Amino acid sequence: MQVYHGIQEFKKLDHAVVTSGTFDGVHLGHQKILNRLNEVALQTQGESVVITFYPHPRSVISSDNQTIKLLSTLDEKIELLEQNGVQHLLIIPFTREFSELSSEEFIQKILIETIGTKTLVIGYDHRFGRNREGGFDYLKTNASRYGFSIEEIARQDIDNVGVSSSKIRKALLEGNVQSADHLLGRNYSISGLIVKGKQLGRTIGFPTANIQVREVAKLIPTDGVYAVKVHYNDETFGGMLNIGNRPTVDGTYQTIEVNIFDFNREIYGENLSVEFITKVRNEQKFSGLDALKAQIAKDKEVIKEILQRK
Ligand SMILES: Cc1cc2nc3c(=O)[nH]c(=O)nc-3n(C[C@H](O)[C@H](O)[C@H](O)COP(=O)(O)O)c2cc1C
Ligand SMILES: Nc1ncnc2c1ncn2[C@@H]1O[C@H](COP(=O)(O)OP(=O)(O)O)[C@@H](O)[C@H]1O
């Protein structure tokens, strides 16, 4: 997959089959669009192109100034789009100025002049241009002027639920990992650097690797204890992970820490990624370290059992 940062890097194609959107999480709904994109590209001997925006449009336009939490970092999105067979990825820096472009200017400048679009494939609710003014109906009415054809992809439903990034975010913030994983079509994951903690874990028999997530915008599931799969270099392990402030030890800030099963290595300064399988309980304040240790031993039993069935 060719990646272009900004329109000036893109060289106009003879036969571009294009889609555009934020594609946060590259979930099953997005995958349906991408499959069709690749199919049309193959049938028409064209090349598939995805236009996406960075940072996320809502983080630029929204007035509440809060960083919106996302299902995928830019690197993860690039990897997922590549896995889905996309040939060209154009990442447009999303600025205030860019957000002022009308839908007509977007079509003329980006789709026609920069890319050379011959077919545009868009999701059922995709909007573009200033104030999200352009959509499928607008395109359809004006199609004859543009010299490209337009195809709309219906909403992907899973168990009668329309898949959307916001539903997946909500599920993760409610601790409903299984539902999020189901809509994503894979297990939600986070990755980061292993940093030093208070070195207490090893004294209670459960050393925990503390994960520092680099991207502030990455969504962290709600506090609690989770069954996870841990990826370290090319190896995969089972593990139990806690997200929270650790009230038992009077913790004052949130940590993400994982006890990796059947593992005994020093990994400070290295990278890990974890896949969330299910949440098993809320974080609690115990009377002391012994009570916490007894509960963690029980968590281990429960989680080993869960992971065996996966
Ligand atoms: C599976 C698991 C469950 C945990 N559950 C809780 C909990 O319910 N309440 C709590 O205060 N801390 C909980 N912790 C966090 C421990 O307090 C933490 O691992 C311990 O303080 C060691 O911290 P350290 O890495 O800074 O040494 C849990 C940790 C793990 C690995
Ligand atoms: N099974 C394991 N799971 C997690 N970390 C492990 C394991 N075995 C060894 N380690 C190492 O021990 C460290 C965690 O020990 P711990 O006493 O909890 O210290 P800290 O408070 O710095 O996290 C990890 O960062 C890792 O380098």
Tab-separated table of C-alpha atoms and ligand atoms in Angstrom:
chain	number	residue	atom	x	y	z
A	1	MET	CA	0.000	0.000	0.000
A	2	GLN	CA	1.265	3.464	-0.938
A	3	VAL	CA	0.765	6.089	1.758
A	4	TYR	CA	0.631	9.803	0.887
A	5	HIS	CA	0.752	12.516	3.527
A	6	GLY	CA	-1.039	15.453	1.928
A	7	ILE	CA	-2.428	15.940	-1.570
A	8	GLN	CA	0.825	17.297	-2.983
A	9	GLU	CA	2.388	13.812	-2.700
A	10	PHE	CA	-0.385	12.131	-4.674
A	11	LYS	CA	0.115	11.478	-8.396
A	12	LYS	CA	-3.160	11.415	-10.312
A	13	LEU	CA	-4.211	7.903	-11.353
A	14	ASP	CA	-5.702	6.769	-14.669
A	15	HIS	CA	-8.458	4.791	-13.057
A	16	ALA	CA	-9.029	5.460	-9.374
A	17	VAL	CA	-11.765	3.695	-7.419
A	18	VAL	CA	-12.117	5.872	-4.360
A	19	THR	CA	-13.728	6.018	-0.961
A	20	SER	CA	-13.338	8.614	1.750
A	21	GLY	CA	-13.978	8.740	5.477
A	22	THR	CA	-12.440	8.721	8.939
A	23	PHE	CA	-12.581	4.899	9.194
A	24	ASP	CA	-11.963	4.920	12.943
A	25	GLY	CA	-11.326	1.339	14.039
A	26	VAL	CA	-11.772	-0.077	10.499
A	27	HIS	CA	-14.756	-2.096	11.775
A	28	LEU	CA	-17.005	-4.559	9.933
A	29	GLY	CA	-19.024	-1.735	8.329
A	30	HIS	CA	-15.837	-0.172	6.982
A	31	GLN	CA	-14.641	-3.579	5.826
A	32	LYS	CA	-17.777	-4.006	3.745
A	33	ILE	CA	-17.021	-0.724	1.934
A	34	LEU	CA	-13.375	-1.703	1.443
A	35	ASN	CA	-14.297	-5.114	0.039
A	36	ARG	CA	-16.563	-3.496	-2.512
A	37	LEU	CA	-13.875	-0.912	-3.320
A	38	ASN	CA	-11.381	-3.670	-4.093
A	39	GLU	CA	-13.954	-5.624	-6.058
A	40	VAL	CA	-14.780	-2.653	-8.302
A	41	ALA	CA	-11.075	-1.876	-8.721
A	42	LEU	CA	-10.473	-5.454	-9.868
A	43	GLN	CA	-13.464	-5.505	-12.228
A	44	THR	CA	-12.554	-2.199	-13.858
A	45	GLN	CA	-8.796	-2.743	-13.828
A	46	GLY	CA	-8.532	0.302	-11.639
A	47	GLU	CA	-6.702	0.981	-8.388
A	48	SER	CA	-8.281	1.325	-4.958
A	49	VAL	CA	-7.800	4.585	-3.071
A	50	VAL	CA	-8.850	5.526	0.449
A	51	ILE	CA	-8.918	9.175	1.498
A	52	THR	CA	-8.769	9.687	5.225
A	53	PHE	CA	-8.181	12.642	7.515
A	54	TYR	CA	-5.767	13.268	10.341
A	55	PRO	CA	-6.316	14.364	13.046
A	56	HIS	CA	-9.907	13.209	13.451
A	57	PRO	CA	-12.257	15.940	12.095
A	58	ARG	CA	-14.206	16.069	15.339
A	59	SER	CA	-11.075	16.911	17.314
A	60	VAL	CA	-10.517	19.914	15.026
A	61	ILE	CA	-14.079	21.169	14.688
A	62	SER	CA	-15.672	20.336	18.035
A	63	SER	CA	-15.968	23.192	20.471
A	64	ASP	CA	-15.753	21.179	23.708
A	65	ASN	CA	-11.947	21.051	23.399
A	66	GLN	CA	-11.834	17.520	24.749
A	67	THR	CA	-9.694	15.120	22.797
A	68	ILE	CA	-12.033	12.619	21.264
A	69	LYS	CA	-11.058	9.075	22.084
A	70	LEU	CA	-10.451	6.844	19.106
A	71	LEU	CA	-10.505	3.136	18.344
A	72	SER	CA	-7.391	3.303	16.215
A	73	THR	CA	-4.232	5.375	16.184
A	74	LEU	CA	-3.052	6.563	12.781
A	75	ASP	CA	-0.472	3.745	12.646
A	76	GLU	CA	-3.092	1.136	13.490
A	77	LYS	CA	-5.449	2.532	10.876
A	78	ILE	CA	-2.724	2.386	8.229
A	79	GLU	CA	-1.995	-1.237	9.128
A	80	LEU	CA	-5.664	-2.230	9.090
A	81	LEU	CA	-6.312	-0.553	5.728
A	82	GLU	CA	-3.303	-2.335	4.302
A	83	GLN	CA	-4.585	-5.670	5.645
A	84	ASN	CA	-7.871	-4.939	3.900
A	85	GLY	CA	-6.148	-4.765	0.528
A	86	VAL	CA	-6.201	-0.997	-0.072
A	87	GLN	CA	-3.639	0.054	-2.694
A	88	HIS	CA	-3.352	3.809	-2.094
A	89	LEU	CA	-3.984	5.730	1.117
A	90	LEU	CA	-4.173	9.520	1.001
A	91	ILE	CA	-3.989	11.106	4.463
A	92	ILE	CA	-5.230	14.689	4.326
A	93	PRO	CA	-4.131	16.904	7.223
A	94	PHE	CA	-7.454	18.008	8.656
A	95	THR	CA	-7.163	21.690	9.473
A	96	ARG	CA	-9.763	24.417	10.081
A	97	GLU	CA	-8.957	25.700	6.628
A	98	PHE	CA	-9.591	22.301	5.058
A	99	SER	CA	-12.868	22.019	6.956
A	100	GLU	CA	-14.072	25.211	5.212
A	101	LEU	CA	-13.904	23.565	1.775
A	102	SER	CA	-17.374	23.230	0.249
A	103	SER	CA	-18.484	19.811	-0.930
A	104	GLU	CA	-18.238	21.060	-4.526
A	105	GLU	CA	-14.634	22.199	-3.938
A	106	PHE	CA	-13.809	18.853	-2.328
A	107	ILE	CA	-15.158	17.025	-5.369
A	108	GLN	CA	-13.354	19.233	-7.885
A	109	LYS	CA	-10.045	19.698	-6.077
A	110	ILE	CA	-9.547	16.370	-4.372
A	111	LEU	CA	-11.622	13.741	-6.108
A	112	ILE	CA	-11.220	14.975	-9.688
A	113	GLU	CA	-8.026	17.061	-9.931
A	114	THR	CA	-5.832	15.303	-7.374
A	115	ILE	CA	-6.928	11.688	-7.643
A	116	GLY	CA	-8.634	11.244	-10.990
A	117	THR	CA	-11.656	9.443	-9.547
A	118	LYS	CA	-13.562	7.169	-11.933
A	119	THR	CA	-15.760	5.465	-9.336
A	120	LEU	CA	-16.666	6.757	-5.899
A	121	VAL	CA	-17.831	4.198	-3.338
A	122	ILE	CA	-19.366	5.705	-0.214
A	123	GLY	CA	-21.008	4.493	2.940
A	124	TYR	CA	-24.730	5.120	3.500
A	125	ASP	CA	-24.195	8.017	5.916
A	126	HIS	CA	-21.022	9.568	4.552
A	127	ARG	CA	-21.041	13.385	4.438
A	128	PHE	CA	-18.281	15.687	3.277
A	129	GLY	CA	-17.437	19.333	2.791
A	130	ARG	CA	-18.180	22.367	4.965
A	131	ASN	CA	-20.804	21.567	7.609
A	132	ARG	CA	-21.065	18.037	6.191
A	133	GLU	CA	-23.208	19.464	3.385
A	134	GLY	CA	-22.462	16.840	0.698
A	135	GLY	CA	-23.781	13.305	0.680
A	136	PHE	CA	-24.980	10.583	-1.664
A	137	ASP	CA	-28.083	12.464	-2.868
A	138	TYR	CA	-26.087	15.559	-3.728
A	139	LEU	CA	-23.576	13.441	-5.638
A	140	LYS	CA	-26.272	11.527	-7.474
A	141	THR	CA	-28.024	14.714	-8.633
A	142	ASN	CA	-24.786	16.147	-9.955
A	143	ALA	CA	-23.100	12.954	-11.130
A	144	SER	CA	-23.286	13.688	-14.858
A	145	ARG	CA	-21.086	16.787	-14.401
A	146	TYR	CA	-18.290	14.955	-12.615
A	147	GLY	CA	-17.405	12.168	-14.989
A	148	PHE	CA	-17.339	9.467	-12.336
A	149	SER	CA	-19.870	6.929	-11.189
A	150	ILE	CA	-21.123	6.662	-7.631
A	151	GLU	CA	-22.035	3.664	-5.572
A	152	GLU	CA	-23.615	3.740	-2.144
A	153	ILE	CA	-22.993	0.909	0.322
A	154	ALA	CA	-25.823	0.019	2.693
A	155	ARG	CA	-25.292	-0.109	6.432
A	156	GLN	CA	-23.716	-3.317	7.730
A	157	ASP	CA	-25.881	-4.886	10.429
A	158	ILE	CA	-24.697	-7.485	12.916
A	159	ASP	CA	-27.497	-9.170	14.870
A	160	ASN	CA	-29.803	-6.338	13.747
A	161	VAL	CA	-27.459	-3.701	15.090
A	162	GLY	CA	-25.954	-1.178	12.682
A	163	VAL	CA	-22.197	-1.231	13.084
A	164	SER	CA	-20.666	2.159	13.914
A	165	SER	CA	-17.505	3.474	15.543
A	166	SER	CA	-19.529	5.360	18.149
A	167	LYS	CA	-21.371	2.191	19.195
A	168	ILE	CA	-18.074	0.381	19.584
A	169	ARG	CA	-16.618	3.245	21.639
A	170	LYS	CA	-19.681	3.224	23.858
A	171	ALA	CA	-19.482	-0.545	24.385
A	172	LEU	CA	-15.821	-0.298	25.456
A	173	LEU	CA	-16.590	2.536	27.855
A	174	GLU	CA	-19.331	0.381	29.384
A	175	GLY	CA	-17.040	-2.627	29.765
A	176	ASN	CA	-18.865	-4.566	27.075
A	177	VAL	CA	-15.761	-5.827	25.296
A	178	GLN	CA	-17.453	-8.803	23.688
A	179	SER	CA	-19.983	-6.628	21.936
A	180	ALA	CA	-17.222	-4.238	20.785
A	181	ASP	CA	-15.116	-7.145	19.480
A	182	HIS	CA	-18.132	-8.541	17.654
A	183	LEU	CA	-18.793	-5.253	15.824
A	184	LEU	CA	-15.113	-4.677	15.095
A	185	GLY	CA	-14.645	-8.124	13.612
A	186	ARG	CA	-11.509	-8.571	15.737
A	187	ASN	CA	-10.482	-8.067	19.346
A	188	TYR	CA	-9.975	-4.486	20.498
A	189	SER	CA	-6.332	-3.873	21.304
A	190	ILE	CA	-3.996	-1.297	22.766
A	191	SER	CA	-0.242	-1.150	22.774
A	192	GLY	CA	2.460	0.715	24.596
A	193	LEU	CA	5.739	0.865	26.398
A	194	ILE	CA	6.446	-1.081	29.609
A	195	VAL	CA	7.345	1.356	32.386
A	196	LYS	CA	8.318	0.941	36.043
A	197	GLY	CA	5.620	0.904	38.700
A	198	LYS	CA	5.939	0.725	42.483
A	199	GLN	CA	7.518	-2.755	42.252
A	200	LEU	CA	4.822	-4.084	44.555
A	201	GLY	CA	3.397	-6.624	42.117
A	202	ARG	CA	6.311	-9.025	42.449
A	203	THR	CA	6.066	-8.925	46.262
A	204	ILE	CA	2.519	-10.306	46.099
A	205	GLY	CA	3.459	-12.983	43.574
A	206	PHE	CA	1.865	-11.266	40.586
A	207	PRO	CA	4.338	-9.057	38.761
A	208	THR	CA	2.510	-6.696	36.445
A	209	ALA	CA	3.880	-5.013	33.366
A	210	ASN	CA	2.663	-1.384	33.409
A	211	ILE	CA	1.672	-0.283	29.922
A	212	GLN	CA	2.099	3.354	28.949
A	213	VAL	CA	-0.028	4.135	25.920
A	214	ARG	CA	1.684	6.795	23.807
A	215	GLU	CA	-1.292	8.259	21.959
A	216	VAL	CA	-3.500	10.400	24.192
A	217	ALA	CA	-6.408	10.003	21.789
A	218	LYS	CA	-6.492	6.187	22.034
A	219	LEU	CA	-9.602	4.950	23.818
A	220	ILE	CA	-8.901	2.979	27.002
A	221	PRO	CA	-11.735	0.622	28.019
A	222	THR	CA	-13.483	1.327	31.304
A	223	ASP	CA	-11.729	0.495	34.605
A	224	GLY	CA	-11.806	-3.154	35.635
A	225	VAL	CA	-10.151	-6.547	35.354
A	226	TYR	CA	-9.932	-8.201	31.919
A	227	ALA	CA	-8.961	-11.475	30.285
A	228	VAL	CA	-6.446	-10.558	27.579
A	229	LYS	CA	-4.063	-11.974	25.022
A	230	VAL	CA	-0.620	-10.442	25.200
A	231	HIS	CA	1.642	-10.010	22.183
A	232	TYR	CA	5.312	-9.616	22.954
A	233	ASN	CA	7.576	-9.607	19.895
A	234	ASP	CA	6.348	-12.622	17.933
A	235	GLU	CA	4.983	-14.505	20.934
A	236	THR	CA	1.447	-14.619	22.342
A	237	PHE	CA	0.568	-15.258	25.995
A	238	GLY	CA	-2.577	-15.273	28.081
A	239	GLY	CA	-2.839	-12.617	30.742
A	240	MET	CA	-4.978	-10.765	33.291
A	241	LEU	CA	-5.095	-7.014	33.046
A	242	ASN	CA	-6.246	-4.313	35.438
A	243	ILE	CA	-7.213	-0.786	34.451
A	244	GLY	CA	-7.765	1.634	37.317
A	245	ASN	CA	-6.469	3.769	40.123
A	246	ARG	CA	-5.630	0.818	42.436
A	247	PRO	CA	-7.636	1.984	45.470
A	248	THR	CA	-6.222	-0.831	47.620
A	249	VAL	CA	-2.750	0.696	47.466
A	250	ASP	CA	-4.115	4.266	47.510
A	251	GLY	CA	-3.187	4.828	43.894
A	252	THR	CA	-3.912	8.329	42.635
A	253	TYR	CA	-3.772	7.872	38.881
A	254	GLN	CA	-4.938	5.322	36.352
A	255	THR	CA	-2.593	2.537	35.344
A	256	ILE	CA	-2.956	-0.291	32.850
A	257	GLU	CA	-1.121	-3.341	34.125
A	258	VAL	CA	-0.956	-6.914	33.014
A	259	ASN	CA	0.206	-10.095	34.694
A	260	ILE	CA	1.367	-12.326	31.862
A	261	PHE	CA	0.823	-16.060	32.354
A	262	ASP	CA	3.759	-18.472	32.164
A	263	PHE	CA	6.168	-15.615	31.672
A	264	ASN	CA	9.187	-14.501	33.653
A	265	ARG	CA	11.258	-11.890	31.884
A	266	GLU	CA	12.440	-8.361	32.477
A	267	ILE	CA	10.707	-6.252	29.824
A	268	TYR	CA	11.010	-2.646	31.008
A	269	GLY	CA	11.416	-0.315	28.033
A	270	GLU	CA	9.925	-2.771	25.571
A	271	ASN	CA	6.621	-2.737	23.708
A	272	LEU	CA	3.570	-4.921	24.293
A	273	SER	CA	0.165	-5.091	22.747
A	274	VAL	CA	-2.882	-6.623	24.382
A	275	GLU	CA	-6.160	-7.851	22.909
A	276	PHE	CA	-9.222	-7.524	25.118
A	277	ILE	CA	-11.304	-10.693	25.375
A	278	THR	CA	-13.750	-9.991	28.202
A	279	LYS	CA	-14.154	-7.982	31.380
A	280	VAL	CA	-14.400	-10.207	34.443
A	281	ARG	CA	-15.039	-7.739	37.288
A	282	ASN	CA	-14.862	-4.144	38.486
A	283	GLU	CA	-11.811	-2.837	40.288
A	284	GLN	CA	-12.375	-2.887	44.065
A	285	LYS	CA	-10.822	-1.501	47.217
A	286	PHE	CA	-9.647	-4.403	49.358
A	287	SER	CA	-8.795	-4.276	53.065
A	288	GLY	CA	-5.159	-4.946	52.286
A	289	LEU	CA	-2.642	-6.645	50.019
A	290	ASP	CA	-3.492	-10.161	51.306
A	291	ALA	CA	-7.142	-9.803	50.325
A	292	LEU	CA	-6.134	-8.347	46.958
A	293	LYS	CA	-3.684	-11.203	46.413
A	294	ALA	CA	-6.383	-13.794	47.196
A	295	GLN	CA	-8.764	-12.149	44.718
A	296	ILE	CA	-6.111	-11.966	41.992
A	297	ALA	CA	-5.437	-15.700	42.474
A	298	LYS	CA	-9.153	-16.315	41.866
A	299	ASP	CA	-9.115	-13.989	38.841
A	300	LYS	CA	-6.316	-16.099	37.421
A	301	GLU	CA	-8.416	-19.275	37.651
A	302	VAL	CA	-11.426	-17.645	36.029
A	303	ILE	CA	-9.399	-16.000	33.281
A	304	LYS	CA	-7.371	-19.123	32.456
A	305	GLU	CA	-10.661	-20.946	32.017
A	306	ILE	CA	-12.032	-18.199	29.729
A	307	LEU	CA	-8.886	-18.119	27.602
A	308	GLN	CA	-8.898	-21.884	27.183
A	309	ARG	CA	-12.275	-21.661	25.487
A	310	LYS	CA	-10.991	-19.012	23.030
B	1	LIG	C1	-5.638	-9.140	37.673
B	1	LIG	C2	-5.424	-7.925	38.533
B	1	LIG	C3	-6.488	-7.441	39.279
B	1	LIG	C4	-6.338	-6.323	40.093
B	1	LIG	N1	-7.411	-5.874	40.825
B	1	LIG	C5	-7.266	-4.808	41.628
B	1	LIG	C6	-8.363	-4.342	42.430
B	1	LIG	O1	-9.486	-4.847	42.364
B	1	LIG	N2	-8.149	-3.299	43.262
B	1	LIG	C7	-6.916	-2.682	43.374
B	1	LIG	O2	-6.777	-1.755	44.160
B	1	LIG	N3	-5.884	-3.066	42.580
B	1	LIG	C8	-6.018	-4.112	41.739
B	1	LIG	N4	-4.951	-4.532	40.973
B	1	LIG	C9	-3.726	-3.696	40.944
B	1	LIG	C10	-2.757	-4.030	42.060
B	1	LIG	O3	-3.055	-3.139	43.108
B	1	LIG	C11	-1.347	-3.804	41.514
B	1	LIG	O4	-1.074	-4.793	40.592
B	1	LIG	C12	-0.327	-3.810	42.614
B	1	LIG	O5	-0.553	-2.679	43.390
B	1	LIG	C13	1.084	-3.761	42.048
B	1	LIG	O6	1.393	-2.509	41.517
B	1	LIG	P1	2.815	-2.177	40.865
B	1	LIG	O7	2.819	-2.676	39.429
B	1	LIG	O8	2.922	-0.677	40.913
B	1	LIG	O9	3.862	-2.849	41.665
B	1	LIG	C14	-5.082	-5.656	40.159
B	1	LIG	C15	-4.019	-6.143	39.380
B	1	LIG	C16	-4.170	-7.257	38.577
B	1	LIG	C17	-3.016	-7.743	37.761
B	2	LIG	N1	4.657	-12.771	34.362
B	2	LIG	C1	4.936	-11.476	34.286
B	2	LIG	N2	3.972	-10.575	33.981
B	2	LIG	C2	4.267	-9.256	33.922
B	2	LIG	N3	5.491	-8.754	34.111
B	2	LIG	C3	6.511	-9.609	34.399
B	2	LIG	C4	6.270	-10.997	34.507
B	2	LIG	N4	7.425	-11.597	34.820
B	2	LIG	C5	8.346	-10.634	34.934
B	2	LIG	N5	7.828	-9.427	34.673
B	2	LIG	C6	8.622	-8.179	34.750
B	2	LIG	O1	8.345	-7.609	36.043
B	2	LIG	C7	7.850	-6.275	35.951
B	2	LIG	C8	6.700	-6.085	36.891
B	2	LIG	O2	7.056	-6.288	38.237
B	2	LIG	P1	6.380	-5.446	39.380
B	2	LIG	O3	6.949	-5.879	40.689
B	2	LIG	O4	4.888	-5.494	39.229
B	2	LIG	O5	6.972	-4.035	39.101
B	2	LIG	P2	6.346	-2.693	38.514
B	2	LIG	O6	5.702	-2.074	39.677
B	2	LIG	O7	7.552	-1.934	38.020
B	2	LIG	O8	5.400	-3.041	37.415
B	2	LIG	C9	7.392	-6.130	34.508
B	2	LIG	O9	7.484	-4.822	33.995
B	2	LIG	C10	8.301	-7.103	33.755
B	2	LIG	O10	9.509	-6.440	33.396
